[in-house]
mmCIF file of C-alpha atoms in Angstrom:
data_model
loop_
_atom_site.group_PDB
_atom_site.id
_atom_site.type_symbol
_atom_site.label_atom_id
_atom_site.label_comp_id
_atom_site.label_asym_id
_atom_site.label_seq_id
_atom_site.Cartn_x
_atom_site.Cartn_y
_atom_site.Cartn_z
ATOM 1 C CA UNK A 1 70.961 -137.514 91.846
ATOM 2 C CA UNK A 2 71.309 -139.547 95.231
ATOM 3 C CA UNK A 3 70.950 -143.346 96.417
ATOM 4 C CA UNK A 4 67.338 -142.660 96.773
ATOM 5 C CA UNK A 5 66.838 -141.518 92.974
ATOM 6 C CA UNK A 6 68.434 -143.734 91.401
ATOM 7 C CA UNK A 7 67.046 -146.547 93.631
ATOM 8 C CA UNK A 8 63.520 -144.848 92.465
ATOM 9 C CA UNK A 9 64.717 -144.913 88.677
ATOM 10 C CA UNK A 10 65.407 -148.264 88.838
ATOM 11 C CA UNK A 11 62.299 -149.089 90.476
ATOM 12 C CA UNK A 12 60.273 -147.591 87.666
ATOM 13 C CA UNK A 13 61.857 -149.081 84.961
ATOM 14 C CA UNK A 14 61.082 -152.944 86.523
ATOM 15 C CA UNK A 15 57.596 -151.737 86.645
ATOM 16 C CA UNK A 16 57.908 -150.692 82.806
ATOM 17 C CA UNK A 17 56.987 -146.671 84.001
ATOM 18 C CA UNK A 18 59.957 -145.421 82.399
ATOM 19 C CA UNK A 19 61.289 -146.333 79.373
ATOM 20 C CA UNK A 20 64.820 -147.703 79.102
ATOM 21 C CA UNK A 21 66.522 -144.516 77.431
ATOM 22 C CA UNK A 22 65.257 -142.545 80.288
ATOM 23 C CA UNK A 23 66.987 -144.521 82.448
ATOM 24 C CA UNK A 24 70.553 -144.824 80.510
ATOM 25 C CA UNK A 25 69.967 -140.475 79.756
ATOM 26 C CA UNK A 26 69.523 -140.435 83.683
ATOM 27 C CA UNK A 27 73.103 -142.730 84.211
ATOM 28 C CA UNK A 28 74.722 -140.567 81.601
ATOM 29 C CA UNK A 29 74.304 -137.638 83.962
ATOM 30 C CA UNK A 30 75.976 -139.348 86.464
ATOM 31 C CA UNK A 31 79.557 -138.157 86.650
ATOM 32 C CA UNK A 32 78.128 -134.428 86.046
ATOM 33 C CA UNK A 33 75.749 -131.998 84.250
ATOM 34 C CA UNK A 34 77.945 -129.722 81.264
ATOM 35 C CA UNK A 35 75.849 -126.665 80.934
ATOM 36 C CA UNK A 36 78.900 -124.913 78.895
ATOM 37 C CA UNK A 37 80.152 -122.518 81.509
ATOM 38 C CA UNK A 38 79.722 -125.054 84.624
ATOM 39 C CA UNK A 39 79.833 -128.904 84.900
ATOM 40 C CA UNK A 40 77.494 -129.384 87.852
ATOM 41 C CA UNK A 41 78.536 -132.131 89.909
ATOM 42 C CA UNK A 42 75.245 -134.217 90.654
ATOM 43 C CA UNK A 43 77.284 -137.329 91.766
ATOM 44 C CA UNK A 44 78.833 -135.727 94.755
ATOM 45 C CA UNK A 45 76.114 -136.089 96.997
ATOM 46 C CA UNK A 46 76.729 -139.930 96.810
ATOM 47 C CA UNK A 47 80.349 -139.403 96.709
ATOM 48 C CA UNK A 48 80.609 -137.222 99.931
ATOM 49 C CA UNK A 49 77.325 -137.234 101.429
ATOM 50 C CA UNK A 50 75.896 -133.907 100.860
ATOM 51 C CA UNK A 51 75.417 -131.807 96.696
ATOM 52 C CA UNK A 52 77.574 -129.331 95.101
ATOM 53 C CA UNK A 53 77.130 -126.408 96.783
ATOM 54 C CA UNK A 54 77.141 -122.986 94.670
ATOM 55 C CA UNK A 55 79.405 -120.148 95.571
ATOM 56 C CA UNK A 56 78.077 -117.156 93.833
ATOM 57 C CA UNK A 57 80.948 -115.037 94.272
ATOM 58 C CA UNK A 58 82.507 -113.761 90.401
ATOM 59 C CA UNK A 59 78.886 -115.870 88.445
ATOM 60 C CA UNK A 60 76.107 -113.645 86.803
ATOM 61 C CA UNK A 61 72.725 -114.089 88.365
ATOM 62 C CA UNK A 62 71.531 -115.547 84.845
ATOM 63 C CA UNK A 63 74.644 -118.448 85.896
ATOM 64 C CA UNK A 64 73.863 -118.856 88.979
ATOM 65 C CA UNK A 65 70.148 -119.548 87.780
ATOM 66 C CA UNK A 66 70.824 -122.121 85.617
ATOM 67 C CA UNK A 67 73.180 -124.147 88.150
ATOM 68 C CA UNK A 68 70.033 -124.019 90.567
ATOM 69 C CA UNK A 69 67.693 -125.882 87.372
ATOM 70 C CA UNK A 70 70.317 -128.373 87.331
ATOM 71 C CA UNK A 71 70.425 -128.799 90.973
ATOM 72 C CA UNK A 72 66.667 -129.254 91.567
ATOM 73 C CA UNK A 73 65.937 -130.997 88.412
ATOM 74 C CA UNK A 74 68.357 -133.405 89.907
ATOM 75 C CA UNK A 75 66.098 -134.112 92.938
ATOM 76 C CA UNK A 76 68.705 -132.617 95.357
ATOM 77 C CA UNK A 77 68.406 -129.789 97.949
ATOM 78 C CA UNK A 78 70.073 -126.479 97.263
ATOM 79 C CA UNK A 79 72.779 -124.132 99.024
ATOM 80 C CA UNK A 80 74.228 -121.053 97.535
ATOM 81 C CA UNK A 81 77.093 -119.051 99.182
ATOM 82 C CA UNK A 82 77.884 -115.624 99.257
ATOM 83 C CA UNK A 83 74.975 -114.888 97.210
ATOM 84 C CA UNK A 84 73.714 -110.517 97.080
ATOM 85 C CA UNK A 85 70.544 -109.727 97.015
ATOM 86 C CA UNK A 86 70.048 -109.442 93.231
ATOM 87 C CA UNK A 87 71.235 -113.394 93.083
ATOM 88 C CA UNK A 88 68.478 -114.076 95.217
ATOM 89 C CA UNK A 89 66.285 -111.853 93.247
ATOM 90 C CA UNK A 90 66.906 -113.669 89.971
ATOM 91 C CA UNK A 91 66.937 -117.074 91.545
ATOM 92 C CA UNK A 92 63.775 -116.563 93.576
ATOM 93 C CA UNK A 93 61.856 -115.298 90.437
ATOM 94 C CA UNK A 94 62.143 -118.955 89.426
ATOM 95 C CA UNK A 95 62.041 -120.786 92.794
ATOM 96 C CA UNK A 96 59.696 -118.817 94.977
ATOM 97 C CA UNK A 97 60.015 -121.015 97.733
ATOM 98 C CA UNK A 98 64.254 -120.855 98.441
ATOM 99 C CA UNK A 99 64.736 -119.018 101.670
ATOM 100 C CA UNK A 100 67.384 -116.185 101.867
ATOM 101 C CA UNK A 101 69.182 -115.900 104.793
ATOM 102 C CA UNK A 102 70.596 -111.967 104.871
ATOM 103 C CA UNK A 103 72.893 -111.873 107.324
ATOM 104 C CA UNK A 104 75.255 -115.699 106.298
ATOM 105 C CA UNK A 105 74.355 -113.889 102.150
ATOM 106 C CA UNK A 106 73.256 -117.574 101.464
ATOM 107 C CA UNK A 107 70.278 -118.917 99.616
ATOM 108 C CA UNK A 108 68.548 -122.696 101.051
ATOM 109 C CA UNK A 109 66.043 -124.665 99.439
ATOM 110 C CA UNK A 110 65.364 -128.087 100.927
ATOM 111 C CA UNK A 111 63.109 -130.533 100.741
ATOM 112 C CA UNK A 112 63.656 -132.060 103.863
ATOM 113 C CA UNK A 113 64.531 -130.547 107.604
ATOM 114 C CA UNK A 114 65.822 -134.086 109.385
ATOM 115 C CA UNK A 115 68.600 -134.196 111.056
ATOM 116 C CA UNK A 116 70.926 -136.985 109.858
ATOM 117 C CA UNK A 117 73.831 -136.887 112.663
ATOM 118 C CA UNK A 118 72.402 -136.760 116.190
ATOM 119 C CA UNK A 119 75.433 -134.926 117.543
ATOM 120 C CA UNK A 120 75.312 -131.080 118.244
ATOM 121 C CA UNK A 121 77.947 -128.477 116.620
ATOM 122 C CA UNK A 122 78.602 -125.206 118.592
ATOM 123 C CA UNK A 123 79.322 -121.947 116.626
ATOM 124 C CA UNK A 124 80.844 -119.621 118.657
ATOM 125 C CA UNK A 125 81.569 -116.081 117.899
ATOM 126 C CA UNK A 126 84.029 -113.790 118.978
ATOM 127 C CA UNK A 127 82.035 -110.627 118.861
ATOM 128 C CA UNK A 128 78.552 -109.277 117.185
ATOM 129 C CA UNK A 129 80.703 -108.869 114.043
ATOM 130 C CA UNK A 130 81.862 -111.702 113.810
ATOM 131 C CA UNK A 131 77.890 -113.049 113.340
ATOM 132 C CA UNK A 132 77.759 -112.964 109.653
ATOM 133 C CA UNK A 133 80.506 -115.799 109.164
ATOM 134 C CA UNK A 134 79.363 -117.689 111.790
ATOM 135 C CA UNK A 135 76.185 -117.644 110.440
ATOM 136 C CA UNK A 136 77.546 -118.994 106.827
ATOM 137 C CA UNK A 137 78.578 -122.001 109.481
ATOM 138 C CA UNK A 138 75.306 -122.304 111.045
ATOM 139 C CA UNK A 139 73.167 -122.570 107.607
ATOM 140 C CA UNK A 140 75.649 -124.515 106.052
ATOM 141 C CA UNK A 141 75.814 -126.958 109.086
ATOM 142 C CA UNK A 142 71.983 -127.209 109.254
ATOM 143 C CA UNK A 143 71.895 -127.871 105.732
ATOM 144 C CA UNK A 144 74.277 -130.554 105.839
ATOM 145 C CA UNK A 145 71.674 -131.960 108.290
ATOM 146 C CA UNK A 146 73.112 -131.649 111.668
ATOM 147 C CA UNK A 147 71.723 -129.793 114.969
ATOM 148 C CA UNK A 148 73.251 -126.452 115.098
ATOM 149 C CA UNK A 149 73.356 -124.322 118.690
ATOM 150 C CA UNK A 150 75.204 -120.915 118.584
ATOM 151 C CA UNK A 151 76.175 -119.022 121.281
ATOM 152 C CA UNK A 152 77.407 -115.135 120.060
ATOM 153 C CA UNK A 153 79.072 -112.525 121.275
ATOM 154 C CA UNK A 154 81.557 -113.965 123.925
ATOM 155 C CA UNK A 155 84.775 -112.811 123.374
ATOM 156 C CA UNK A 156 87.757 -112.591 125.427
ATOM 157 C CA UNK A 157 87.036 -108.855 125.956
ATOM 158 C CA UNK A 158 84.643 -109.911 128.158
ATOM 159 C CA UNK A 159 85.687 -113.717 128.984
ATOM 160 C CA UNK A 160 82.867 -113.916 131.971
ATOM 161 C CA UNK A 161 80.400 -114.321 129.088
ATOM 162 C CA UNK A 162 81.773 -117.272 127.906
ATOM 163 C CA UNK A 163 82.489 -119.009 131.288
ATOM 164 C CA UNK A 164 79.066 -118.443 132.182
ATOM 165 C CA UNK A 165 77.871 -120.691 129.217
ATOM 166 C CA UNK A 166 80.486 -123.548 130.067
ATOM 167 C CA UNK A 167 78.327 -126.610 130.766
ATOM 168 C CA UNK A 168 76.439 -125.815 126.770
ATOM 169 C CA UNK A 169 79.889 -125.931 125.244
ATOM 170 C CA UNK A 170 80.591 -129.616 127.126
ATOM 171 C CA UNK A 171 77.288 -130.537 125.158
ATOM 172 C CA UNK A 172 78.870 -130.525 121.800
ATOM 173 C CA UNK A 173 80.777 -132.914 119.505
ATOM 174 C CA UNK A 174 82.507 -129.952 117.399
ATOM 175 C CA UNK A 175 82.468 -126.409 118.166
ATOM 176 C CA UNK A 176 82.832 -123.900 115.694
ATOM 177 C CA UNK A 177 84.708 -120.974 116.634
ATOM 178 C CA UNK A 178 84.634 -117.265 114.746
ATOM 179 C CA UNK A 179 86.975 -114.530 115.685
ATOM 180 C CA UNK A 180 88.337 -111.561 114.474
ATOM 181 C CA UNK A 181 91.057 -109.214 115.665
ATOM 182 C CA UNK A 182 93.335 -111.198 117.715
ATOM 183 C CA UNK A 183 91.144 -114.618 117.075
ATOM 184 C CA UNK A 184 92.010 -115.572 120.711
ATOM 185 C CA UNK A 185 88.962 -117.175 121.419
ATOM 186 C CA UNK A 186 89.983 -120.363 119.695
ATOM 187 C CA UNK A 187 92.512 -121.299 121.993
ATOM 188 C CA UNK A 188 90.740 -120.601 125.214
ATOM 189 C CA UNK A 189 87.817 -122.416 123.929
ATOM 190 C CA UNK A 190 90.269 -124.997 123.592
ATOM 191 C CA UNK A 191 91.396 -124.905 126.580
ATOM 192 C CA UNK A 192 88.121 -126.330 128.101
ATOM 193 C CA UNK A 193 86.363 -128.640 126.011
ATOM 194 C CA UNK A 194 87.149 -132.668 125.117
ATOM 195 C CA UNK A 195 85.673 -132.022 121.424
ATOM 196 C CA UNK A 196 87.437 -131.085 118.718
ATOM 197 C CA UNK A 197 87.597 -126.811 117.755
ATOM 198 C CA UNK A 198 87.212 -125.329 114.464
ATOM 199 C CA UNK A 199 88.875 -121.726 114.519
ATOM 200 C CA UNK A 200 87.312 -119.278 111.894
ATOM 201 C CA UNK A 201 89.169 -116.220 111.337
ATOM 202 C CA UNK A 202 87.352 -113.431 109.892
ATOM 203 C CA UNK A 203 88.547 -110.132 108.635
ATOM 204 C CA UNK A 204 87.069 -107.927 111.351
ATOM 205 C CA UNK A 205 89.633 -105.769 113.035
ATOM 206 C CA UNK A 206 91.877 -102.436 112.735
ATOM 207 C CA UNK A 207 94.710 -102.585 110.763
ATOM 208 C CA UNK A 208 96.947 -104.378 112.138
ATOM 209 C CA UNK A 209 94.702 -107.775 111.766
ATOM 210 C CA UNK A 210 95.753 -107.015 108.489
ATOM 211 C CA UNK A 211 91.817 -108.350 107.245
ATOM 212 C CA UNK A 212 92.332 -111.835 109.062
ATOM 213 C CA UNK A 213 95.718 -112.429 108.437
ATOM 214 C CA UNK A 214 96.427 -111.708 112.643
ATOM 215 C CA UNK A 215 93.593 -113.995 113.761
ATOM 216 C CA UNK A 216 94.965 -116.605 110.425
ATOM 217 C CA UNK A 217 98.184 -116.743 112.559
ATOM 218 C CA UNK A 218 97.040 -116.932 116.335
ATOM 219 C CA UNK A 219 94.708 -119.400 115.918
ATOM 220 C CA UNK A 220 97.701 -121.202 113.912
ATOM 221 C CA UNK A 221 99.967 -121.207 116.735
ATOM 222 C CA UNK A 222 97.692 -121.976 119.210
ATOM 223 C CA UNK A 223 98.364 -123.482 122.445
ATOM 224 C CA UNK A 224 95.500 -125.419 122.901
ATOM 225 C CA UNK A 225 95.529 -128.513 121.757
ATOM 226 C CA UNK A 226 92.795 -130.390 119.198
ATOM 227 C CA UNK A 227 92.748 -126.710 117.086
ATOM 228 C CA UNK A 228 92.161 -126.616 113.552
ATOM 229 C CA UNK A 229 91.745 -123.734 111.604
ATOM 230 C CA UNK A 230 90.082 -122.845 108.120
ATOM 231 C CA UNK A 231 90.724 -120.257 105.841
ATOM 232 C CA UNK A 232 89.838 -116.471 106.759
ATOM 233 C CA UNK A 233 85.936 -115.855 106.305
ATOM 234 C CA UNK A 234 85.756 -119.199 105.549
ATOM 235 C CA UNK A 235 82.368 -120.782 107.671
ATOM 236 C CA UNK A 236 81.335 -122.411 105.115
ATOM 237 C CA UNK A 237 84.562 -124.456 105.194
ATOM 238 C CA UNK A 238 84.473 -124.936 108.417
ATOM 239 C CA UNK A 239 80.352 -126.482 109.078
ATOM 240 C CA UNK A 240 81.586 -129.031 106.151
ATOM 241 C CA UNK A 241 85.089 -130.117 108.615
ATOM 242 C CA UNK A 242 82.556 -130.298 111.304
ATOM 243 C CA UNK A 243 79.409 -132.422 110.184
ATOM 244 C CA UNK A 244 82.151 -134.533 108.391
ATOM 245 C CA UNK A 245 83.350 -134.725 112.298
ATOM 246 C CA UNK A 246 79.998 -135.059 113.798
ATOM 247 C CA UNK A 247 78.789 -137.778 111.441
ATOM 248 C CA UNK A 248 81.540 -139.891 112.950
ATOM 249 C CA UNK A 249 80.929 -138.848 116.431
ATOM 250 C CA UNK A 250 78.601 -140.483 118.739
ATOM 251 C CA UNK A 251 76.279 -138.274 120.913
#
């Protein structure tokens, strides 16, 4: 349920097309949707600008089902995180028409494709690793209706790569940055922009990144200035920080 629903519900009732316990069933719903093992939160949309989203990680596919009825029924668009292949299975069986996106192991289904904040958010990766969490940030980004450009695989390994794309990194209003092992990137991306910088630490490294904790702590202390950093794997997190930023941002 958004502005635009309810606006529509009302609508129908002053042209007596819906009767008036439709309407109070509808307003009932409001707050949010108890299916017994979730209470779907239809009002958040209007609350925070954009639905629940579902993370999949620890539900059944039959749960993860049901919160997608609720979702759709409710007229919004649809995001699932860290969703396998058999969730997608089971919740494709009953919406044919949700896209799967493999690599970001998140499922879409949207009725719309506009692009509410003009601004652009970057997502940087570290390395070709680093892609599937930085893909998370690009769907999730997208979905919250912004214009996404990546640019992947620049590391400070090989720093000349990133350099090289300078002037498209002054083109954005938040970059997202995802990096693994020593999660330097962050800072030295930093280092060279006006915009604000979203470190991403993922869990990619040898042992002594300790599964994100080493990247967790560099980008923490980083140097640079206008650094903030989300939890390890965490892209989705962090496209939610930045089209919060980018809505308030002028192009």
């Amino acid at each position: 349920m958004d502005i635009d629903n309810i606006q529509q519900l009302l609508e129908n009732y002053k042209k007596d097309k819906i009767p008036l316990t439709d309407v109070l069933d509808k307003i009932r719903e409001l707050p949010y949707k108890d299916i017994g093992f979730a209470k779907i939160d239809i009002h958040r949309k209007i609350r925070c600008g954009y639905p629940e989203v579902i993370f999949c990680m620890g539900k059944t596919p039959e749960q993860v089902v049901k919160i997608v009825e609720h979702i759709v029924e409710s007229g919004q668009d649809m995001l699932a995180t860290r969703a396998n292949a058999e969730v997608y299975h089971a919740v494709s069986k009953k919406f044919p028409e949700v896209v799967y996106h493999e690599q970001a192991k998140t499922i879409t289904l949207r009725k719309t494709h506009e692009n509410t904040n003009e601004g652009l958010i970057m997502v940087v990766s570290a390395g070709t690793s680093d892609i599937p969490v930085a893909e998370e940030a690009r769907i999730t980004a997208e979905f919250m209706g912004n214009r996404v450009q990546t640019l992947y695989d620049v590391g400070v390994a090989g720093i000349h790569r990133l350099m090289k794309n300078h002037g498209e990194l002054l083109k954005a209003n938040v970059i997202i940055v995802v990096a693994g092992m020593e999660g330097a990137l962050a800072s030295v991306v930093g280092g060279l922009v006006d915009c604000p910088v979203i470190g991403v630490p993922t869990s990619i490294g040898y042992g002594a990144s300790f599964n994100g904790i080493a990247p967790l702590l560099s980008m923490l202390n980083s140097c640079a200035s206008g650094v903030a950093v989300v939890n390890i794997d965490n892209g989705f997190g962090a496209a939610c920080v930045a089209s919060l930023i980018n809505s308030k941002r002028k192009e």
